[in-house]
Amino acid sequence: MKLYADDLIALLDQLGWKKRVYLIGPVGMGCGVAQEVVLSRPDLVRSMVNMGCWSSVDDYLRDQLELFRTVHREVGFYAFQQFVCVYSFLPEFYNQNKHRLLGPDGEWGELRDNYVTHERLVDACLAHNTADRLKDITVPTLVIHAAKDMVTSPRTTLPIEQGIPDAEGVMMKDTAHVVAGKDQKIEFCNILFSFLDKH
């Protein structure tokens, strides 16, 4: 994640970016990258939003990520795609949208025929650890918790809220790993814009 953060910092510096940026990580690696940017260059950041995130990997999350990778490697991309979609969406959304989520034009398509990228992605996720540095984050931070997330549940997001001084936290009670569907997107946007209006 640090490498991605360094790339983003270098890009902003190269562009001569003058305004501080909003870092919004709605799920996964983007949150880890945002944490690393904020820790390295808080002067570049106006505020940070994390959701579906972690600050360190416990055995449960490690085994989930390894299992996603193993299914992709041993059974194939489409088995992985189905497996990760079942974990990432609420049953109602999955049942109504399975035809859009799965297949050649479905979710995580960038990993099809690209196992090496998936392997590197998981390695980066497993190596991410900011737990002992959260206390050093000084920018306004919002952590959104997805109560029905089977991957990065409040088990992994609450420690981030609790570890960052003055962080705000909001629970989305009926949301899984991916914000999906009109109602969830409206709820997410209302939470997000309320926070951004203050910061």
Short mmCIF file of C-alpha atoms in Angstrom, two decimals, residues 20-98:
data_model
loop_
_atom_site.label_atom_id
_atom_site.label_comp_id
_atom_site.label_asym_id
_atom_site.label_seq_id
_atom_site.Cartn_x
_atom_site.Cartn_y
_atom_site.Cartn_z
CA ARG A 20 -5.66 19.59 -0.11
CA VAL A 21 -7.47 16.49 -1.37
CA TYR A 22 -10.31 14.41 -0.02
CA LEU A 23 -9.23 10.77 0.25
CA ILE A 24 -12.26 8.51 0.02
CA GLY A 25 -11.71 4.77 0.22
CA PRO A 26 -15.09 3.12 -0.19
CA VAL A 27 -13.71 -0.41 0.14
CA GLY A 28 -10.48 -2.35 0.43
CA MET A 29 -7.05 -1.30 -0.73
CA GLY A 30 -7.99 2.32 -1.39
CA CYS A 31 -8.46 2.76 2.34
CA GLY A 32 -5.01 1.39 3.10
CA VAL A 33 -3.48 3.68 0.49
CA ALA A 34 -5.35 6.63 2.01
CA GLN A 35 -4.05 5.73 5.49
CA GLU A 36 -0.47 5.65 4.18
CA VAL A 37 -0.83 8.98 2.34
CA VAL A 38 -2.25 10.66 5.45
CA LEU A 39 0.56 9.27 7.58
CA SER A 40 3.29 10.32 5.12
CA ARG A 41 1.96 13.66 3.91
CA PRO A 42 -0.91 15.03 5.99
CA ASP A 43 -0.28 18.43 4.39
CA LEU A 44 -1.79 17.09 1.15
CA VAL A 45 -5.03 15.83 2.72
CA ARG A 46 -8.13 17.72 3.76
CA SER A 47 -9.97 14.69 5.14
CA MET A 48 -10.12 10.90 4.86
CA VAL A 49 -13.03 8.47 4.62
CA ASN A 50 -12.50 4.73 5.15
CA MET A 51 -15.04 1.93 4.70
CA GLY A 52 -14.51 -1.79 4.27
CA CYS A 53 -11.01 -1.41 5.62
CA TRP A 54 -8.47 -2.70 8.08
CA SER A 55 -5.34 -1.45 9.80
CA SER A 56 -3.82 -4.89 10.31
CA VAL A 57 -4.68 -8.42 9.26
CA ASP A 58 -5.86 -10.96 11.82
CA ASP A 59 -5.92 -14.70 11.13
CA TYR A 60 -9.55 -14.60 9.97
CA LEU A 61 -8.99 -11.89 7.35
CA ARG A 62 -5.67 -13.44 6.32
CA ASP A 63 -7.33 -16.79 5.71
CA GLN A 64 -10.20 -15.20 3.78
CA LEU A 65 -7.83 -13.34 1.47
CA GLU A 66 -5.66 -16.42 1.02
CA LEU A 67 -8.77 -18.49 0.27
CA PHE A 68 -9.90 -16.03 -2.43
CA ARG A 69 -6.47 -16.36 -4.00
CA THR A 70 -6.42 -20.15 -3.67
CA VAL A 71 -9.83 -20.52 -5.31
CA HIS A 72 -8.68 -18.34 -8.21
CA ARG A 73 -5.45 -20.31 -8.65
CA GLU A 74 -6.80 -23.83 -8.11
CA VAL A 75 -10.35 -23.66 -9.49
CA GLY A 76 -10.22 -20.69 -11.84
CA PHE A 77 -11.33 -17.11 -12.20
CA TYR A 78 -15.06 -17.73 -12.54
CA ALA A 79 -15.20 -19.81 -9.35
CA PHE A 80 -13.31 -17.02 -7.58
CA GLN A 81 -15.67 -14.41 -9.04
CA GLN A 82 -18.73 -16.27 -7.77
CA PHE A 83 -17.12 -16.91 -4.38
CA VAL A 84 -16.12 -13.29 -3.81
CA CYS A 85 -19.48 -11.95 -5.03
CA VAL A 86 -21.35 -14.17 -2.55
CA TYR A 87 -19.15 -12.71 0.20
CA SER A 88 -19.42 -9.11 -1.01
CA PHE A 89 -23.11 -8.47 -1.68
CA LEU A 90 -26.29 -8.92 0.31
CA PRO A 91 -28.29 -12.01 -0.74
CA GLU A 92 -31.16 -9.91 -2.08
CA PHE A 93 -28.87 -7.85 -4.31
CA TYR A 94 -26.96 -10.92 -5.47
CA ASN A 95 -30.16 -12.79 -6.36
CA GLN A 96 -31.52 -9.86 -8.36
CA ASN A 97 -28.23 -9.03 -10.11
CA LYS A 98 -26.37 -12.32 -10.46
#
